[in-house]
mmCIF file with all atom_site columns, C-alpha atoms in Angstrom:
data_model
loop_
_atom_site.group_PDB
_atom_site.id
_atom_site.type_symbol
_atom_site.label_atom_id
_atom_site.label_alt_id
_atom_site.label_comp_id
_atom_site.label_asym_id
_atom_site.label_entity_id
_atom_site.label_seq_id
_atom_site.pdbx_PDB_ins_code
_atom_site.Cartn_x
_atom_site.Cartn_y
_atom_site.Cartn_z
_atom_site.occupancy
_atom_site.B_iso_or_equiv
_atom_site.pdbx_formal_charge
_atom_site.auth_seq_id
_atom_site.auth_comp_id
_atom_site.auth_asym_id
_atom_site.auth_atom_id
_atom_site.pdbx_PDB_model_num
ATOM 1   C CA . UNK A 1 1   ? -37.987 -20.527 20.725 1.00 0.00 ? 1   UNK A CA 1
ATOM 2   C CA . UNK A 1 2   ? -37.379 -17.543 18.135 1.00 0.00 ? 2   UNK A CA 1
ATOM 3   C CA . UNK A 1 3   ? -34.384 -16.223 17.128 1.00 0.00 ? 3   UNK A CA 1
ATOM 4   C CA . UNK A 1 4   ? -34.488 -12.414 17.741 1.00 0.00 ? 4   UNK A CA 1
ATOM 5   C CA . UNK A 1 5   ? -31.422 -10.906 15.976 1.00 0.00 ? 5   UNK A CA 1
ATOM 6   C CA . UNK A 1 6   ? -30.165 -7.733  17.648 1.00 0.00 ? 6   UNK A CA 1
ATOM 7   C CA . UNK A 1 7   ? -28.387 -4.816  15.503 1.00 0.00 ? 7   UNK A CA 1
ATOM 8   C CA . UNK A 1 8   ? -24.310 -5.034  15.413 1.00 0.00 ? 8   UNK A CA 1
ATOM 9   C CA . UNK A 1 9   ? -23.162 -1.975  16.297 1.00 0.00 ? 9   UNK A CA 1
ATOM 10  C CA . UNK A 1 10  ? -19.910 -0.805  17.101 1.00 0.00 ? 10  UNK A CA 1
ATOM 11  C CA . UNK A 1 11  ? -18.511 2.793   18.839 1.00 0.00 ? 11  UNK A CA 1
ATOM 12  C CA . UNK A 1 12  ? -17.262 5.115   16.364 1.00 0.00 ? 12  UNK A CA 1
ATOM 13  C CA . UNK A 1 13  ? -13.651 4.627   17.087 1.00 0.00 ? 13  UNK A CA 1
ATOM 14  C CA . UNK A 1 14  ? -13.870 0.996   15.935 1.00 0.00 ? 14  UNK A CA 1
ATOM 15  C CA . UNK A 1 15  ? -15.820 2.021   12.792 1.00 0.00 ? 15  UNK A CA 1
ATOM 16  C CA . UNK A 1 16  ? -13.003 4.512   12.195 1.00 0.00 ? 16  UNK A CA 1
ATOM 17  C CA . UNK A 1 17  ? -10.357 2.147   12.446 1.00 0.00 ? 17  UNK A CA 1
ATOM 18  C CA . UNK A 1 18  ? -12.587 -0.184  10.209 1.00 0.00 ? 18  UNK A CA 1
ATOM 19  C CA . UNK A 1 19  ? -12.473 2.672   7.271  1.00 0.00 ? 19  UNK A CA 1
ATOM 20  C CA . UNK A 1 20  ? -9.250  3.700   7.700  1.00 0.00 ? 20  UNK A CA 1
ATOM 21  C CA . UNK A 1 21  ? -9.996  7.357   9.118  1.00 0.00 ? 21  UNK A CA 1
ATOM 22  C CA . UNK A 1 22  ? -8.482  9.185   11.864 1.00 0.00 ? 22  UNK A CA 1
ATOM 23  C CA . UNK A 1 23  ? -11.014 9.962   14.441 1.00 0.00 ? 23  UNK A CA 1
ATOM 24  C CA . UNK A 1 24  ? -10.743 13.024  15.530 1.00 0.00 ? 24  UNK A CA 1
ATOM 25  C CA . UNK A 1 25  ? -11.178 14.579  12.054 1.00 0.00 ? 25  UNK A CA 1
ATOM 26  C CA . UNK A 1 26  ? -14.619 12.551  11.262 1.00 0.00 ? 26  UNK A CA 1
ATOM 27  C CA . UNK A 1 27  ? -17.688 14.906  11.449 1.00 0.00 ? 27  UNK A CA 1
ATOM 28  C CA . UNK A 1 28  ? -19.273 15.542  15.139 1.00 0.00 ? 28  UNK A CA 1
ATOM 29  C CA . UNK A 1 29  ? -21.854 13.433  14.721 1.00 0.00 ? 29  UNK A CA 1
ATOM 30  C CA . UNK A 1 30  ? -20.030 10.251  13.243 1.00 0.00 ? 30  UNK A CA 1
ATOM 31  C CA . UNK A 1 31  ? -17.818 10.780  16.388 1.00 0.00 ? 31  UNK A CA 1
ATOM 32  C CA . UNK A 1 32  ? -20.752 11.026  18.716 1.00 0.00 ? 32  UNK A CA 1
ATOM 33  C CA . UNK A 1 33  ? -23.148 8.116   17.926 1.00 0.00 ? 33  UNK A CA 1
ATOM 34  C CA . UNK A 1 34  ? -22.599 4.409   17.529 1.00 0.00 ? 34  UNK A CA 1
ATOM 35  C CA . UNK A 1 35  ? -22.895 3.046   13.941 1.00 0.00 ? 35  UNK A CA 1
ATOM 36  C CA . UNK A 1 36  ? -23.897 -0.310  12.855 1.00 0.00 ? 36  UNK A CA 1
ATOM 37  C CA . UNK A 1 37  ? -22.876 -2.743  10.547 1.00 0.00 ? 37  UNK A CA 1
ATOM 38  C CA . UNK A 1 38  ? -25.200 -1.563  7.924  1.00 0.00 ? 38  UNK A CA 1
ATOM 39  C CA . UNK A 1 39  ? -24.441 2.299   8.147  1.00 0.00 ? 39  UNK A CA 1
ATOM 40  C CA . UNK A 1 40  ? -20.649 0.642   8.073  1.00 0.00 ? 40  UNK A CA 1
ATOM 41  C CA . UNK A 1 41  ? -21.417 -1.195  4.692  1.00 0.00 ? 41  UNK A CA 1
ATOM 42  C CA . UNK A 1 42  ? -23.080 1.471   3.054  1.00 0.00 ? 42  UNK A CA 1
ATOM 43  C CA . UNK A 1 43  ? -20.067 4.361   4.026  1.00 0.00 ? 43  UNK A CA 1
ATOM 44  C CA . UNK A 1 44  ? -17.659 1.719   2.562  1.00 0.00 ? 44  UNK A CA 1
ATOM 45  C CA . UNK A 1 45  ? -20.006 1.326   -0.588 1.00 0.00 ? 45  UNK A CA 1
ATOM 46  C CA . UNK A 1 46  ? -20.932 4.489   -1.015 1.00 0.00 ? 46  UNK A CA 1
ATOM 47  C CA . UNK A 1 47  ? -18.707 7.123   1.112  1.00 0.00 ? 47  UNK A CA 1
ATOM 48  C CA . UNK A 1 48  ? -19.443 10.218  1.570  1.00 0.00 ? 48  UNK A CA 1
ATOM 49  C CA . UNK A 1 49  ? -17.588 13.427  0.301  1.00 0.00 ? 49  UNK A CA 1
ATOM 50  C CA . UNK A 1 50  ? -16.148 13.793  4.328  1.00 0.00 ? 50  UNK A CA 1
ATOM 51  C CA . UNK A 1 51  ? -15.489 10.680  3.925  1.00 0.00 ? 51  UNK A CA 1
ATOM 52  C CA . UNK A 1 52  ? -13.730 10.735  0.495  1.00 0.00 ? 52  UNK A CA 1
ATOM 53  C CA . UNK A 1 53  ? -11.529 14.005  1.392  1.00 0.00 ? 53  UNK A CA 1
ATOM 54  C CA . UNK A 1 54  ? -9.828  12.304  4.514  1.00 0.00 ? 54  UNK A CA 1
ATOM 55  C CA . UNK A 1 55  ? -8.603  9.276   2.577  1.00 0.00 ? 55  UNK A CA 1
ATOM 56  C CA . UNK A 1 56  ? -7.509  11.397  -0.026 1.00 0.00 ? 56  UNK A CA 1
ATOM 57  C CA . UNK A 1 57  ? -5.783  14.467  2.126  1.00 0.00 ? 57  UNK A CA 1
ATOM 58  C CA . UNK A 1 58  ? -5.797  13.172  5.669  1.00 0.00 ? 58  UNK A CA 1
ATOM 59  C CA . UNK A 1 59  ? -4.862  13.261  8.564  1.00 0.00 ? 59  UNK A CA 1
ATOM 60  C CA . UNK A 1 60  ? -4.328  9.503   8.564  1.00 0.00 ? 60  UNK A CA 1
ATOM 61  C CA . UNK A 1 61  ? -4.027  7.496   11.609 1.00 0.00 ? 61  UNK A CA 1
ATOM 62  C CA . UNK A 1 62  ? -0.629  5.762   12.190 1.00 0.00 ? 62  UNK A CA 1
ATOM 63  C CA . UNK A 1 63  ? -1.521  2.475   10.289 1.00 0.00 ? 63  UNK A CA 1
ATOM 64  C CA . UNK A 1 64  ? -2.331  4.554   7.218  1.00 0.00 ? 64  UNK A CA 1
ATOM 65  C CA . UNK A 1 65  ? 0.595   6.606   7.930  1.00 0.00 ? 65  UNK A CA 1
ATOM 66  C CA . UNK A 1 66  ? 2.897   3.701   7.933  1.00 0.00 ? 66  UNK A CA 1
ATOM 67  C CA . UNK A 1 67  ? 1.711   1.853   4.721  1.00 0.00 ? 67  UNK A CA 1
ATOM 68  C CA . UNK A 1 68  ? 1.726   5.204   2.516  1.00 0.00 ? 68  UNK A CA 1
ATOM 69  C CA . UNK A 1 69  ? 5.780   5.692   3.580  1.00 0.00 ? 69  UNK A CA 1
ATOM 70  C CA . UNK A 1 70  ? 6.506   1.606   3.550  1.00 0.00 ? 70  UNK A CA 1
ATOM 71  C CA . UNK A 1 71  ? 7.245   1.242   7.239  1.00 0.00 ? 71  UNK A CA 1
ATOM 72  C CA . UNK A 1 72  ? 5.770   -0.402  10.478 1.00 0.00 ? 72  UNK A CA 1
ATOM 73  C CA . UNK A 1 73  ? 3.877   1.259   13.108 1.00 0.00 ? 73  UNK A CA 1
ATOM 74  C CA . UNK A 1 74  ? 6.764   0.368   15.620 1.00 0.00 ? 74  UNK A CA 1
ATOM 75  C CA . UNK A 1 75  ? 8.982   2.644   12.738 1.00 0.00 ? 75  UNK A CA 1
ATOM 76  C CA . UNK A 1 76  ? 7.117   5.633   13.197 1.00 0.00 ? 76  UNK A CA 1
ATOM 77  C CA . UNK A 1 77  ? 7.116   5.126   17.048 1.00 0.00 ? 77  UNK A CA 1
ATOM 78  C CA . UNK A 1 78  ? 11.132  4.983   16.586 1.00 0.00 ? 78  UNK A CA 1
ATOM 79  C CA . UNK A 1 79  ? 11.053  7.911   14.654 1.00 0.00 ? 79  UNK A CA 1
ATOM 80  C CA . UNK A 1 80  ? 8.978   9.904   16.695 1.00 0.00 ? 80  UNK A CA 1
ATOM 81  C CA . UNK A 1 81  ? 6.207   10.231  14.348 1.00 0.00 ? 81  UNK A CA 1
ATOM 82  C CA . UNK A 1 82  ? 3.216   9.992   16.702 1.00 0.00 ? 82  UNK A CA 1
ATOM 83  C CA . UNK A 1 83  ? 0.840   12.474  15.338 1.00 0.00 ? 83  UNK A CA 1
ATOM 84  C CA . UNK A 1 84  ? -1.242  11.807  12.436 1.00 0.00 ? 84  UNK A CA 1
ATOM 85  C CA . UNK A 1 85  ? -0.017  13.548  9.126  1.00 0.00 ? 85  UNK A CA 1
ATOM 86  C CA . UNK A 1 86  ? -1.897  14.567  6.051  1.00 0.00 ? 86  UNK A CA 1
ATOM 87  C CA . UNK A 1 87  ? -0.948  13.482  2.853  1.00 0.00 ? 87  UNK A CA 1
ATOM 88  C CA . UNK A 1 88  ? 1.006   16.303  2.093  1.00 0.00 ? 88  UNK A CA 1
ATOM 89  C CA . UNK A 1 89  ? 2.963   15.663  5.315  1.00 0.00 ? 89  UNK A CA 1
ATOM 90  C CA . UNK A 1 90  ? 3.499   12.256  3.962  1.00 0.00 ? 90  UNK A CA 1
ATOM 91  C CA . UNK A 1 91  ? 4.687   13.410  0.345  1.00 0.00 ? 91  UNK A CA 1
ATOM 92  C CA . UNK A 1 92  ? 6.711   15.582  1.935  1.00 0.00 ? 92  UNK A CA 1
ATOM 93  C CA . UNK A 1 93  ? 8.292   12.752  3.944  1.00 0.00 ? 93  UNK A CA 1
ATOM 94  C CA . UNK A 1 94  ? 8.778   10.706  0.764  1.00 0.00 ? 94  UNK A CA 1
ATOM 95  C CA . UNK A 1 95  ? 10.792  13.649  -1.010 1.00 0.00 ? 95  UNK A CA 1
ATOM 96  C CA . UNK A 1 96  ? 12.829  14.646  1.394  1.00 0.00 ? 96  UNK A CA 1
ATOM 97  C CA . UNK A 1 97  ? 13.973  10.919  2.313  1.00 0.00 ? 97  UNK A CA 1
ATOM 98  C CA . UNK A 1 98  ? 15.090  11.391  5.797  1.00 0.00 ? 98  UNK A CA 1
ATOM 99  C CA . UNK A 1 99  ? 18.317  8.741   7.150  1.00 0.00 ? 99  UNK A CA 1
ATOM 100 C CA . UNK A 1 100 ? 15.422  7.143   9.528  1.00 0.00 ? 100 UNK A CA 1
ATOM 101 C CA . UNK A 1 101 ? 12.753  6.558   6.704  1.00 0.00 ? 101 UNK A CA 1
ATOM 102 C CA . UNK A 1 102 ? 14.937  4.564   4.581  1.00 0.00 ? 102 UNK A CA 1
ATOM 103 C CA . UNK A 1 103 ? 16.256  2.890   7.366  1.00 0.00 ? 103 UNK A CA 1
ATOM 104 C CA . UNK A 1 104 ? 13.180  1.776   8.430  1.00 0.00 ? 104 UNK A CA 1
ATOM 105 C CA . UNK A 1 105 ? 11.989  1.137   4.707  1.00 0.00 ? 105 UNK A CA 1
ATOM 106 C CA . UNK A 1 106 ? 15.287  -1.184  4.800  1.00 0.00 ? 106 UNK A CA 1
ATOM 107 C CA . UNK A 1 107 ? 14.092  -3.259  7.889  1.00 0.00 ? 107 UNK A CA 1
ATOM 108 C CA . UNK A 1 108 ? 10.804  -3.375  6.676  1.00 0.00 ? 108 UNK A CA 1
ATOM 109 C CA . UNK A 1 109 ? 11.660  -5.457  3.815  1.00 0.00 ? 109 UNK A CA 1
ATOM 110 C CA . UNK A 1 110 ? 13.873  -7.397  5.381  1.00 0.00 ? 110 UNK A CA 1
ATOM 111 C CA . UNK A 1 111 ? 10.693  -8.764  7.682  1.00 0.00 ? 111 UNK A CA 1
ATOM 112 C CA . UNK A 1 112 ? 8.628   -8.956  4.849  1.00 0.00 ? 112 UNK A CA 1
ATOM 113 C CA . UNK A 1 113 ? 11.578  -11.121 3.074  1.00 0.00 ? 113 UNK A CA 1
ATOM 114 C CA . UNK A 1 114 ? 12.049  -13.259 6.001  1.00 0.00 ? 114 UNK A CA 1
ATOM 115 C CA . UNK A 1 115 ? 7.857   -13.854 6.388  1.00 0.00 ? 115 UNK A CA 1
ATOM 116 C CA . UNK A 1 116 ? 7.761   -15.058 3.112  1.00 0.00 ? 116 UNK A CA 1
ATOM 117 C CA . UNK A 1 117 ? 10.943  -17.205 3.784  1.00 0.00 ? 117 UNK A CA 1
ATOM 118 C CA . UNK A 1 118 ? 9.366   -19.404 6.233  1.00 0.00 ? 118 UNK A CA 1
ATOM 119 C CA . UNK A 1 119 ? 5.732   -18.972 4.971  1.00 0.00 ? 119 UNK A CA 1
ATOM 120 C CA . UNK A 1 120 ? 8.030   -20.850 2.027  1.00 0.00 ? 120 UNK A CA 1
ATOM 121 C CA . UNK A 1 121 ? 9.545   -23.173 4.548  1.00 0.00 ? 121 UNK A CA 1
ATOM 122 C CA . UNK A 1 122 ? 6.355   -23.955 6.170  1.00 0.00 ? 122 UNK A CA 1
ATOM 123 C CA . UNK A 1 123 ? 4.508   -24.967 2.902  1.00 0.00 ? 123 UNK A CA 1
ATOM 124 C CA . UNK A 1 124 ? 7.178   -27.615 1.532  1.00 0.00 ? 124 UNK A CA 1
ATOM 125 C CA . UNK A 1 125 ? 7.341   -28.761 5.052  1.00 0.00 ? 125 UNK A CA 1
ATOM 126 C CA . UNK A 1 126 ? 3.699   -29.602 5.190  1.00 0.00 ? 126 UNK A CA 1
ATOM 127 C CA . UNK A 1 127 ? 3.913   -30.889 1.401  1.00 0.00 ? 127 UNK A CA 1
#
């Protein structure tokens, strides 16, 4: 019996996701083909200058989006903030320090403090 190992691809949504890129704004024919692992590793490794200019200016998908102002996903939603912004969107965000961002920034750390609470909890109770 021989072991015939296939190529991993993956559609280009999942890829996207996987590099941190909103879709939409990859080139037409990232968005149109199916990319493999090894076309994955080697755009991580070496990306290209598309590739380089969204991560730097955007538009970033919601995850991105969310980590660059220090809320959740679900905090955006809340907000309203359903569209992907560019990094200048998200500067301009951070400067103008609207009542919903901090309060989300607030509850945000509050989750984070009571994760690492019980993460706490949970170690010295398996110790």
């Amino acid at each position: 019996m021989t072991s015939h190992q296939s190529t991993q691809t993956m559609k280009p949504a999942t890829a996207a996701k996987k590099l941190g890129v909103y879709l939409e704004a990859t080139p037409a024919e990232f968005r149109e083909g199916v990319v493999s692992r090894a076309e994955l590793n080697e755009l991580q490794a070496n990306p290209p200058q598309w590739l380089q200019d969204l991560r730097r200016n955007g538009p970033h998908p919601r995850p991105v989006v969310a980590a660059k102002l220090g809320v959740s996903i679900a905090g955006l939603a809340r907000a309203g903030v359903t569209e992907p912004l560019t990094t200048e969107q998200i500067e301009a965000l951070k400067q103008e320090g609207p009542e919903w961002l901090e309060r989300e920034r607030t509850t945000q750390a509050e989750v984070r403090k009571e994760a690492a609470r019980i993460k706490k909890k949970n170690a010295e109770r398996q110790a």
